[in-house]
CSV table of C-alpha atoms in Angstrom, one decimal:
chain,number,residue,atom,x,y,z
A,1,MET,CA,7.3,-23.6,25.5
A,2,ARG,CA,4.6,-22.8,28.1
A,3,TYR,CA,4.2,-23.3,31.8
A,4,LEU,CA,0.7,-23.9,33.0
A,5,GLU,CA,-0.8,-23.4,36.5
A,6,ILE,CA,-4.2,-25.0,36.8
A,7,THR,CA,-6.5,-24.6,39.7
A,8,VAL,CA,-8.5,-27.9,40.0
A,9,PRO,CA,-11.6,-28.5,42.1
A,10,ALA,CA,-11.3,-31.4,44.5
A,11,ASP,CA,-14.0,-33.4,42.8
A,12,ARG,CA,-12.3,-33.1,39.4
A,13,ARG,CA,-8.7,-33.7,40.6
A,14,ARG,CA,-8.5,-37.4,39.9
A,15,ALA,CA,-10.0,-37.0,36.3
A,16,ILE,CA,-7.6,-34.2,35.5
A,17,LEU,CA,-4.5,-36.1,36.8
A,18,ASP,CA,-5.5,-39.2,34.9
A,19,VAL,CA,-5.5,-37.1,31.6
A,20,LEU,CA,-2.0,-35.8,32.4
A,21,ASP,CA,-0.8,-39.3,33.2
A,22,GLU,CA,-2.1,-40.7,30.0
A,23,GLU,CA,-0.4,-37.9,28.1
A,24,GLY,CA,2.9,-38.6,29.8
A,25,ILE,CA,3.1,-35.1,31.2
A,26,GLU,CA,5.2,-34.2,34.3
A,27,TYR,CA,3.3,-32.2,36.9
A,28,VAL,CA,3.4,-31.0,40.4
A,29,VAL,CA,0.3,-30.9,42.7
A,30,THR,CA,0.2,-28.6,45.7
A,31,GLU,CA,-2.6,-28.0,48.1
A,32,GLU,CA,-3.3,-24.3,48.5
A,33,VAL,CA,-5.7,-22.0,50.2
A,34,THR,CA,-7.4,-19.8,47.5
A,35,ALA,CA,-9.6,-16.8,47.6
A,36,SER,CA,-11.7,-18.1,44.7
A,37,ALA,CA,-15.0,-19.8,44.7
A,38,VAL,CA,-13.4,-23.2,44.2
A,39,ASP,CA,-13.3,-25.0,47.6
A,40,ASP,CA,-10.6,-27.5,48.5
A,41,ALA,CA,-8.7,-26.6,45.3
A,42,ALA,CA,-5.3,-27.9,44.3
A,43,VAL,CA,-2.9,-26.2,41.9
A,44,VAL,CA,-1.3,-28.4,39.2
A,45,ARG,CA,1.8,-27.0,37.6
A,46,LEU,CA,3.2,-28.5,34.4
A,47,PRO,CA,5.4,-27.6,31.4
A,48,LEU,CA,4.1,-28.1,27.9
A,49,PRO,CA,5.4,-27.6,24.4
A,50,THR,CA,3.6,-24.7,22.7
A,51,ARG,CA,1.9,-27.1,20.3
A,52,ALA,CA,0.6,-29.2,23.1
A,53,VAL,CA,-1.2,-26.5,25.0
A,54,GLU,CA,-4.4,-26.5,22.9
A,55,PRO,CA,-5.0,-30.3,22.6
A,56,VAL,CA,-4.1,-30.9,26.3
A,57,LEU,CA,-6.5,-28.1,27.5
A,58,ASP,CA,-9.2,-29.5,25.2
A,59,ARG,CA,-8.8,-32.9,26.8
A,60,LEU,CA,-8.9,-31.3,30.3
A,61,ALA,CA,-12.0,-29.5,29.3
A,62,ASP,CA,-13.7,-32.8,28.4
A,63,ALA,CA,-12.6,-34.1,31.8
A,64,GLY,CA,-14.5,-31.4,33.6
A,65,LEU,CA,-12.1,-28.4,33.9
A,66,GLU,CA,-14.9,-25.8,33.3
A,67,ALA,CA,-14.9,-24.8,37.0
A,68,GLY,CA,-11.1,-24.5,37.1
A,69,ARG,CA,-8.7,-21.7,36.2
A,70,VAL,CA,-5.8,-21.9,33.8
A,71,VAL,CA,-2.8,-19.5,33.7
A,72,VAL,CA,-0.4,-19.9,30.7
A,73,ILE,CA,3.1,-18.5,31.1
A,74,ASP,CA,6.0,-18.3,28.7
A,75,ALA,CA,8.9,-20.6,29.6
A,76,GLN,CA,12.4,-20.1,28.5
A,77,THR,CA,13.7,-23.7,28.9
A,78,VAL,CA,12.8,-27.0,30.4
A,79,VAL,CA,15.5,-29.6,31.3
A,80,SER,CA,13.8,-33.0,31.5
A,81,SER,CA,14.0,-36.2,29.4
A,82,GLU,CA,10.3,-36.7,29.8
A,83,PHE,CA,9.6,-33.2,28.4
A,84,ASP,CA,12.0,-33.9,25.5
A,85,ASP,CA,9.9,-36.9,24.6
A,86,LEU,CA,6.7,-34.9,24.8
A,87,LEU,CA,8.2,-32.2,22.6
A,88,GLU,CA,9.2,-34.7,20.0
A,89,ARG,CA,5.7,-36.2,20.0
A,90,TYR,CA,4.1,-32.8,19.4
A,91,SER,CA,6.7,-31.6,16.9
A,92,ARG,CA,4.8,-33.3,14.1
A,93,GLY,CA,7.5,-35.2,12.3
A,94,GLY,CA,10.4,-33.0,13.4
A,95,THR,CA,8.7,-29.6,12.8
A,96,ARG,CA,9.2,-27.6,16.0
A,97,GLY,CA,7.7,-24.3,14.9
A,98,PRO,CA,5.5,-22.9,17.5
A,99,ARG,CA,1.7,-22.9,17.1
A,100,THR,CA,-0.2,-20.6,19.5
A,101,SER,CA,-3.1,-22.3,21.2
A,102,ARG,CA,-6.7,-21.0,20.8
A,103,GLN,CA,-6.6,-20.0,24.4
A,104,VAL,CA,-3.5,-17.9,24.0
A,105,LEU,CA,-4.6,-16.6,20.6
A,106,ARG,CA,-7.7,-15.0,22.2
A,107,THR,CA,-5.5,-13.3,24.8
A,108,LYS,CA,-3.0,-12.0,22.2
A,109,ALA,CA,-5.8,-10.6,20.0
A,110,ASP,CA,-7.3,-8.8,23.0
A,111,GLU,CA,-3.9,-7.4,24.1
A,112,PHE,CA,-3.3,-5.9,20.6
A,113,THR,CA,-6.5,-4.0,20.8
A,114,PRO,CA,-5.8,-0.8,22.7
A,115,SER,CA,-8.2,1.1,25.0
A,116,LEU,CA,-10.8,3.1,23.1
A,117,SER,CA,-9.3,6.5,24.1
A,118,VAL,CA,-5.8,5.6,23.0
A,119,TYR,CA,-7.2,4.0,19.8
A,120,LEU,CA,-9.1,7.2,18.8
A,121,VAL,CA,-6.2,9.5,19.6
A,122,MET,CA,-3.7,7.5,17.6
A,123,LEU,CA,-6.0,7.2,14.7
A,124,LEU,CA,-6.6,11.0,14.7
A,125,ILE,CA,-2.9,11.5,14.5
A,126,SER,CA,-2.6,9.0,11.8
A,127,ALA,CA,-5.4,10.6,9.8
A,128,VAL,CA,-3.8,14.0,10.0
A,129,VAL,CA,-0.4,12.7,8.9
A,130,ALA,CA,-1.9,10.6,6.1
A,131,THR,CA,-4.0,13.6,4.8
A,132,ALA,CA,-0.9,15.8,4.9
A,133,GLY,CA,1.2,13.2,3.1
A,134,LEU,CA,-1.4,12.7,0.3
A,135,LEU,CA,-1.9,16.4,-0.3
A,136,ALA,CA,1.9,16.9,-0.4
A,137,ASP,CA,2.3,13.9,-2.6
A,138,SER,CA,4.9,12.6,-0.1
A,139,PRO,CA,5.2,8.8,0.1
A,140,ALA,CA,7.5,9.0,3.2
A,141,VAL,CA,4.8,10.9,5.2
A,142,VAL,CA,2.1,8.5,4.1
A,143,VAL,CA,4.2,5.6,5.3
A,144,GLY,CA,4.7,7.4,8.6
A,145,SER,CA,0.9,7.5,9.0
A,146,MET,CA,0.7,3.7,8.6
A,147,VAL,CA,3.4,3.1,11.3
A,148,ILE,CA,1.4,4.9,14.1
A,149,ALA,CA,-2.0,3.4,13.3
A,150,PRO,CA,-3.0,0.8,15.9
A,151,LEU,CA,-5.0,-1.4,13.5
A,152,LEU,CA,-3.5,-4.9,14.0
A,153,GLY,CA,-5.6,-5.9,17.0
A,154,PRO,CA,-9.0,-4.6,15.8
A,155,ALA,CA,-8.4,-6.0,12.3
A,156,LEU,CA,-7.8,-9.5,13.6
A,157,ALA,CA,-9.9,-9.6,16.8
A,158,ALA,CA,-13.2,-10.1,14.9
A,159,SER,CA,-11.9,-13.2,13.1
A,160,VAL,CA,-10.3,-14.6,16.2
A,161,GLY,CA,-13.5,-14.0,18.2
A,162,ILE,CA,-15.6,-15.8,15.5
A,163,VAL,CA,-13.6,-19.0,15.4
A,164,THR,CA,-13.1,-19.2,19.2
A,165,GLY,CA,-16.6,-18.4,20.1
A,166,ASP,CA,-15.7,-15.2,21.9
A,167,ASP,CA,-18.6,-12.8,21.2
A,168,ASP,CA,-17.1,-9.9,23.1
A,169,LEU,CA,-13.8,-10.1,21.2
A,170,ARG,CA,-15.8,-10.4,17.9
A,171,SER,CA,-18.0,-7.4,18.5
A,172,THR,CA,-15.1,-5.4,19.8
A,173,GLY,CA,-13.1,-6.1,16.6
A,174,PHE,CA,-16.0,-5.1,14.3
A,175,ARG,CA,-16.8,-2.0,16.4
A,176,TYR,CA,-13.2,-0.8,16.4
A,177,GLN,CA,-12.8,-1.4,12.7
A,178,THR,CA,-16.0,0.6,11.8
A,179,LEU,CA,-15.2,3.4,14.2
A,180,GLY,CA,-11.6,3.6,13.1
A,181,VAL,CA,-12.4,4.0,9.4
A,182,ALA,CA,-15.1,6.6,10.2
A,183,ILE,CA,-12.7,8.6,12.4
A,184,VAL,CA,-10.0,8.7,9.7
A,185,ILE,CA,-12.5,9.8,7.0
A,186,LEU,CA,-14.1,12.5,9.1
A,187,ALA,CA,-10.7,13.8,10.3
A,188,SER,CA,-9.3,13.9,6.7
A,189,ILE,CA,-12.5,15.8,5.5
A,190,GLY,CA,-11.9,18.4,8.2
A,191,LEU,CA,-8.2,18.8,7.5
A,192,ALA,CA,-8.6,18.8,3.7
A,193,THR,CA,-11.4,21.4,4.0
A,194,LEU,CA,-9.1,23.7,6.0
A,195,ALA,CA,-6.3,23.1,3.4
A,196,ARG,CA,-8.7,24.0,0.5
A,197,LEU,CA,-9.9,27.1,2.3
A,198,GLY,CA,-6.3,28.0,3.0
A,199,GLY,CA,-5.6,28.2,-0.8
A,200,LEU,CA,-3.8,24.9,-1.2
A,201,GLU,CA,-6.0,23.8,-4.1
A,202,PRO,CA,-3.9,23.8,-7.3
A,203,GLY,CA,-5.4,26.4,-9.6
A,204,GLY,CA,-7.2,24.8,-12.5
A,205,VAL,CA,-5.8,21.4,-11.7
A,206,ASP,CA,-7.7,18.3,-10.6
A,207,ILE,CA,-6.7,17.3,-7.1
A,208,VAL,CA,-6.5,13.7,-8.0
A,209,VAL,CA,-3.6,14.3,-10.4
A,210,VAL,CA,-1.5,13.9,-7.2
A,211,ALA,CA,0.1,10.5,-7.7
A,212,GLU,CA,-0.5,9.4,-4.1
A,213,LEU,CA,-4.2,10.1,-4.5
A,214,GLU,CA,-4.8,8.9,-8.1
A,215,GLU,CA,-4.0,5.2,-7.4
A,216,ARG,CA,-6.5,5.2,-4.5
A,217,VAL,CA,-9.6,6.9,-6.1
A,218,SER,CA,-9.6,4.5,-9.1
A,219,PRO,CA,-8.4,1.2,-7.6
A,220,ASN,CA,-8.0,-2.1,-9.6
A,221,LEU,CA,-8.1,-5.7,-8.6
A,222,LEU,CA,-4.4,-5.7,-7.6
A,223,SER,CA,-5.5,-3.5,-4.6
A,224,ILE,CA,-7.2,-6.5,-3.1
A,225,ALA,CA,-4.0,-8.5,-3.0
A,226,VAL,CA,-2.5,-6.1,-0.5
A,227,ALA,CA,-5.4,-6.5,1.9
A,228,LEU,CA,-5.6,-10.3,1.5
A,229,GLY,CA,-1.9,-10.5,2.2
A,230,ALA,CA,-2.3,-8.3,5.2
A,231,GLY,CA,-5.0,-10.5,6.6
A,232,VAL,CA,-3.0,-13.7,6.1
A,233,ALA,CA,0.2,-12.1,7.5
A,234,GLY,CA,-1.7,-10.7,10.5
A,235,ILE,CA,-2.9,-14.1,11.6
A,236,LEU,CA,0.5,-15.7,11.0
A,237,SER,CA,2.0,-13.0,13.2
A,238,LEU,CA,-0.3,-14.0,16.0
A,239,THR,CA,-0.1,-17.7,15.6
A,240,ARG,CA,3.6,-18.2,14.6
A,241,GLY,CA,5.3,-15.4,16.5
A,242,PHE,CA,6.3,-13.2,13.5
A,243,SER,CA,6.8,-9.5,13.9
A,244,GLU,CA,3.5,-7.9,14.7
A,245,ALA,CA,4.8,-4.3,14.1
A,246,ILE,CA,5.6,-4.9,10.5
A,247,VAL,CA,2.3,-6.7,9.8
A,248,GLY,CA,0.5,-3.8,11.5
A,249,VAL,CA,2.0,-1.4,9.0
A,250,MET,CA,0.8,-3.6,6.2
A,251,ILE,CA,-2.7,-3.6,7.5
A,252,ALA,CA,-2.6,0.1,8.0
A,253,ALA,CA,-1.4,0.5,4.4
A,254,ALA,CA,-4.6,-1.1,3.2
A,255,LEU,CA,-6.9,1.1,5.3
A,256,ILE,CA,-5.4,4.5,6.3
A,257,PRO,CA,-4.4,6.1,2.9
A,258,PRO,CA,-7.6,5.1,1.1
A,259,ALA,CA,-9.7,6.3,4.0
A,260,ALA,CA,-7.9,9.6,4.0
A,261,ALA,CA,-8.4,9.8,0.2
A,262,VAL,CA,-12.1,9.5,0.8
A,263,GLY,CA,-12.0,12.6,3.0
A,264,ILE,CA,-9.8,14.7,0.7
A,265,THR,CA,-11.8,14.0,-2.5
A,266,ALA,CA,-15.1,14.6,-0.6
A,267,ALA,CA,-13.7,18.0,0.7
A,268,TRP,CA,-12.8,18.9,-2.9
A,269,GLY,CA,-16.4,18.0,-4.0
A,270,MET,CA,-15.2,15.1,-6.2
A,271,TYR,CA,-17.8,12.7,-5.0
A,272,GLY,CA,-17.2,10.1,-7.7
A,273,ALA,CA,-13.6,9.9,-6.7
A,274,ALA,CA,-14.7,9.7,-3.1
A,275,VAL,CA,-16.9,6.7,-3.9
A,276,GLY,CA,-14.0,5.0,-5.6
A,277,ALA,CA,-11.8,5.4,-2.6
A,278,LEU,CA,-14.6,4.3,-0.2
A,279,VAL,CA,-15.1,1.2,-2.3
A,280,LEU,CA,-11.4,0.4,-1.9
A,281,VAL,CA,-11.7,0.9,1.9
A,282,VAL,CA,-14.7,-1.4,2.2
A,283,VAL,CA,-13.1,-4.0,-0.1
A,284,ASN,CA,-9.9,-3.9,1.9
A,285,VAL,CA,-11.8,-4.3,5.2
A,286,LEU,CA,-13.6,-7.3,3.8
A,287,SER,CA,-10.5,-8.8,2.3
A,288,ILE,CA,-8.5,-8.6,5.6
A,289,ASN,CA,-11.4,-10.2,7.6
A,290,LEU,CA,-12.0,-12.9,5.0
A,291,ALA,CA,-8.2,-13.7,4.7
A,292,ALA,CA,-7.8,-13.8,8.5
A,293,LEU,CA,-10.9,-16.1,8.9
A,294,VAL,CA,-9.8,-18.5,6.2
A,295,THR,CA,-6.2,-18.6,7.5
A,296,LEU,CA,-7.4,-19.4,11.0
A,297,TRP,CA,-9.5,-22.2,9.6
A,298,VAL,CA,-6.7,-23.7,7.5
A,299,ALA,CA,-4.3,-23.4,10.4
A,300,GLY,CA,-6.6,-25.6,12.5
A,301,TYR,CA,-8.3,-23.0,14.7
A,302,ARG,CA,-11.7,-24.4,14.1
A,303,PRO,CA,-14.6,-24.3,16.6
A,304,GLN,CA,-14.4,-27.3,18.8
A,305,GLY,CA,-16.3,-26.3,21.9
A,306,LEU,CA,-13.6,-24.7,24.0
A,307,PHE,CA,-14.6,-24.7,27.7
A,308,ASP,CA,-18.0,-23.3,26.7
A,309,VAL,CA,-19.6,-25.4,24.0
A,310,SER,CA,-21.2,-23.1,21.4
A,311,PRO,CA,-22.4,-23.5,17.8
A,312,THR,CA,-19.5,-21.4,16.4
A,313,ARG,CA,-18.9,-23.7,13.4
A,314,LYS,CA,-22.1,-22.5,11.7
A,315,ARG,CA,-21.3,-18.9,12.6
A,316,THR,CA,-17.8,-19.2,11.2
A,317,ALA,CA,-19.2,-20.5,7.9
A,318,THR,CA,-21.9,-17.8,7.8
A,319,TYR,CA,-19.4,-15.0,8.3
A,320,GLY,CA,-17.1,-16.5,5.6
A,321,VAL,CA,-19.9,-16.6,3.1
A,322,VAL,CA,-21.0,-13.0,3.9
A,323,PHE,CA,-17.5,-11.7,3.6
A,324,GLY,CA,-16.9,-13.6,0.3
A,325,VAL,CA,-20.2,-12.6,-1.4
A,326,ALA,CA,-19.8,-8.9,-0.4
A,327,LEU,CA,-16.2,-9.0,-1.6
A,328,LEU,CA,-17.2,-10.4,-5.0
A,329,VAL,CA,-20.0,-7.8,-5.4
A,330,LEU,CA,-17.7,-4.9,-4.6
A,331,ALA,CA,-14.8,-6.3,-6.7
A,332,ALA,CA,-16.9,-6.0,-9.9
A,333,PRO,CA,-16.2,-2.3,-10.4
A,334,LEU,CA,-12.6,-3.0,-9.6
A,335,ALA,CA,-12.5,-5.6,-12.4
A,336,GLY,CA,-13.9,-3.0,-14.8
A,337,ILE,CA,-11.1,-0.6,-13.8
A,338,THR,CA,-8.5,-3.3,-14.3
A,339,LEU,CA,-9.9,-4.1,-17.8
A,340,LEU,CA,-9.8,-0.4,-18.7
A,341,GLU,CA,-6.2,-0.1,-17.6
A,342,PHE,CA,-5.4,-3.1,-19.8
A,343,GLN,CA,-7.2,-1.5,-22.7
A,344,ALA,CA,-5.4,1.8,-22.2
A,345,THR,CA,-2.0,0.0,-22.1
A,346,GLN,CA,-2.9,-1.8,-25.3
A,347,LEU,CA,-4.1,1.4,-27.0
A,348,LYS,CA,-0.9,3.2,-26.1
A,349,SER,CA,1.2,0.4,-27.5
A,350,SER,CA,-0.8,0.5,-30.8
A,351,ALA,CA,-0.6,4.3,-30.9
A,352,ASP,CA,3.2,4.2,-30.4
A,353,GLU,CA,3.5,1.8,-33.4
A,354,ALA,CA,1.1,3.9,-35.5
A,355,VAL,CA,3.1,7.1,-34.8
A,356,ALA,CA,6.4,5.4,-35.5
A,357,ASP,CA,5.1,4.0,-38.8
A,358,ALA,CA,3.7,7.4,-39.9
A,359,LEU,CA,6.9,9.3,-39.2
A,360,GLU,CA,8.9,6.8,-41.2
A,361,GLU,CA,7.3,8.3,-44.4
A,362,PRO,CA,9.9,10.4,-46.4
A,363,GLU,CA,7.7,13.5,-46.3
A,364,HIS,CA,7.8,13.5,-42.5
A,365,ALA,CA,11.5,13.0,-42.1
A,366,ASP,CA,11.8,16.4,-40.4
A,367,LEU,CA,9.4,15.4,-37.6
A,368,GLU,CA,10.2,13.5,-34.4
A,369,GLU,CA,7.9,11.8,-31.9
A,370,GLU,CA,7.8,13.7,-28.6
A,371,SER,CA,5.2,11.6,-26.6
A,372,VAL,CA,2.1,9.4,-26.8
A,373,GLU,CA,-0.5,9.5,-24.0
A,374,VAL,CA,-3.8,7.8,-23.5
A,375,VAL,CA,-6.0,10.3,-21.6
A,376,LEU,CA,-8.9,9.0,-19.4
A,377,ASP,CA,-12.0,11.0,-18.6
A,378,ASP,CA,-12.8,12.4,-15.1
A,379,ASP,CA,-15.9,10.2,-14.5
A,380,TYR,CA,-14.6,8.6,-11.3
A,381,PRO,CA,-14.4,5.9,-10.1
A,382,VAL,CA,-15.1,3.8,-13.3
A,383,ARG,CA,-13.5,5.9,-16.0
A,384,SER,CA,-13.3,5.4,-19.8
A,385,ILE,CA,-10.8,6.3,-22.5
A,386,ASP,CA,-11.3,10.0,-23.6
A,387,ARG,CA,-8.7,10.5,-26.3
A,388,VAL,CA,-5.2,9.7,-27.5
A,389,VAL,CA,-2.8,12.6,-27.4
A,390,VAL,CA,0.2,12.4,-29.7
A,391,ALA,CA,3.0,15.1,-29.6
A,392,VAL,CA,5.5,15.5,-32.4
A,393,ARG,CA,8.1,18.2,-32.9
A,394,GLY,CA,9.5,19.8,-36.0
A,395,PRO,CA,10.5,23.1,-37.6
A,396,ASP,CA,7.3,23.8,-39.7
A,397,PRO,CA,5.0,26.6,-38.4
A,398,GLY,CA,1.8,24.7,-38.7
A,399,PRO,CA,0.0,21.4,-38.3
A,400,ASP,CA,0.2,18.7,-40.9
A,401,PRO,CA,-3.4,17.4,-41.5
A,402,GLU,CA,-2.2,14.6,-43.7
A,403,LEU,CA,0.1,13.2,-40.9
A,404,SER,CA,-2.7,13.7,-38.3
A,405,ASP,CA,-5.2,11.7,-40.5
A,406,ARG,CA,-2.6,9.0,-41.2
A,407,ILE,CA,-1.9,8.5,-37.4
A,408,TYR,CA,-5.7,8.5,-36.7
A,409,GLU,CA,-6.4,6.0,-39.4
A,410,ARG,CA,-3.7,3.6,-38.3
A,411,ILE,CA,-4.8,3.8,-34.6
A,412,VAL,CA,-8.5,3.3,-35.5
A,413,GLU,CA,-7.6,0.4,-37.8
A,414,SER,CA,-6.1,-1.6,-34.9
A,415,GLU,CA,-8.2,-0.4,-32.0
A,416,GLY,CA,-11.5,1.0,-33.3
A,417,PRO,CA,-13.0,4.5,-33.1
A,418,VAL,CA,-11.2,6.9,-30.8
A,419,VAL,CA,-10.5,10.6,-30.6
A,420,VAL,CA,-6.9,11.3,-31.6
A,421,GLU,CA,-5.3,14.7,-30.8
A,422,VAL,CA,-2.0,15.5,-32.5
A,423,ARG,CA,0.1,18.3,-31.0
A,424,TYR,CA,2.8,19.9,-32.9
A,425,LEU,CA,5.7,21.4,-31.0
A,426,VAL,CA,7.1,24.0,-33.4
A,427,GLY,CA,10.6,25.6,-33.0
A,428,GLU,CA,12.2,28.5,-34.8
A,429,GLN,CA,14.6,26.2,-36.4
A,430,ARG,CA,15.4,22.5,-36.5
A,431,GLY,CA,17.1,21.3,-33.3
A,432,GLN,CA,16.8,24.5,-31.4
A,433,ARG,CA,16.5,23.8,-27.6
A,434,ASP,CA,16.8,25.8,-24.4
A,435,THR,CA,19.4,25.2,-21.7
A,436,SER,CA,17.3,22.5,-20.0
A,437,GLY,CA,17.2,20.5,-23.2
A,438,ASP,CA,13.5,21.2,-24.0
A,439,TRP,CA,12.2,22.1,-27.4
A,440,ILE,CA,11.8,25.9,-27.9
A,441,GLY,CA,8.6,27.0,-29.7
A,442,LYS,CA,4.9,27.0,-29.6
A,443,LEU,CA,2.2,24.3,-29.4
A,444,ILE,CA,-0.3,23.8,-32.2
A,445,VAL,CA,-3.1,21.2,-31.6
A,446,HIS,CA,-4.9,19.4,-34.4
A,447,THR,CA,-7.7,16.9,-33.7
A,448,ALA,CA,-7.4,14.1,-36.2
A,449,GLY,CA,-10.6,12.1,-35.4
A,450,ASP,CA,-13.9,12.6,-33.5
A,451,GLY,CA,-14.3,9.0,-32.4
A,452,ARG,CA,-17.5,8.4,-34.4
């Protein structure tokens, strides 16, 4: 419920009160001396159901309230039979869930956008924590970086400003989003560079083998779902009163770790991987804004000339088209990565079957399958299948070319040309293992096919 205080100019008082009478709204009018530019003003006070605020203010705007002032206050309870009737009328068939008015929506979006200095400091802290978490491969630390990132307001302010015709709010939202991503990337580059100079680079190991990094430098289409869900949930948190803190973490999850991954991979000189992470950041920004804009439109927050009539309907459609087209263009490489992952999964399944069939032959009864792995190349962000690595173990002191060729032929028969590398883990005698349960012996590699 809301409690409104409306300052009404004398020449508009009768028109305003007529609207309230027609709506069946209880109100109190008091004559007050004000310090505003409105002479001979009266203050009208009235309770309204949350759902009624927007349509009532729209009607009052049509009646000439442009020169007035409206203050909307949260109300705990109203005891009145007339108010109960009004509440029932605006409950839409018994549904009493609150719907924030466009007027309040603009205020909430602005409130969730912190001052620039606080915003920058919090993002710097978040960037440092996210970079440390990614380098340490610590999911808990990465989650911590999301919690402290103040991204809810800026991520939603732009869309709210578009549909309500608030140019200042729209520009602030876009400016904060751009500045925020840039700050996180630059801060992560600096910290990752210091970490590399300090000797934290794994010797001879690609930095993106870190699990928390790998999934962000070669993203697939499923990554978009997180950002789309964050945009929808963010708007619902503003319009329906859901927990803003939880939704803020979800939005940060789509932006902070990928942005930090851009900085880390750039500091390590892996520019292809940095491009992949940057594409994910841009796609997530577009997805959040598009989802928020569409959700606002579907929820009924459409441009209707609120106090200041402006051609925002065309602007809303324009931004929606721009976001959608840009998202489709950038989603193309993500679709390629998704297809590659599907092909790699299918290839591994076929390789598992081929190895199992080959080892069933009587002459290979003393061999056991250790593992089957599909290895991708390092050409980030759009990678390709490099080879299939099959590991078998047994007591013989050398490779078995016949087995290697049989495995290769069966894989190629179902999946086409591919390099197959068969590794033999050879122990001193059958079944000999160390105290950890691992096979004792040496590794012999035999390449069974060249892919041509």
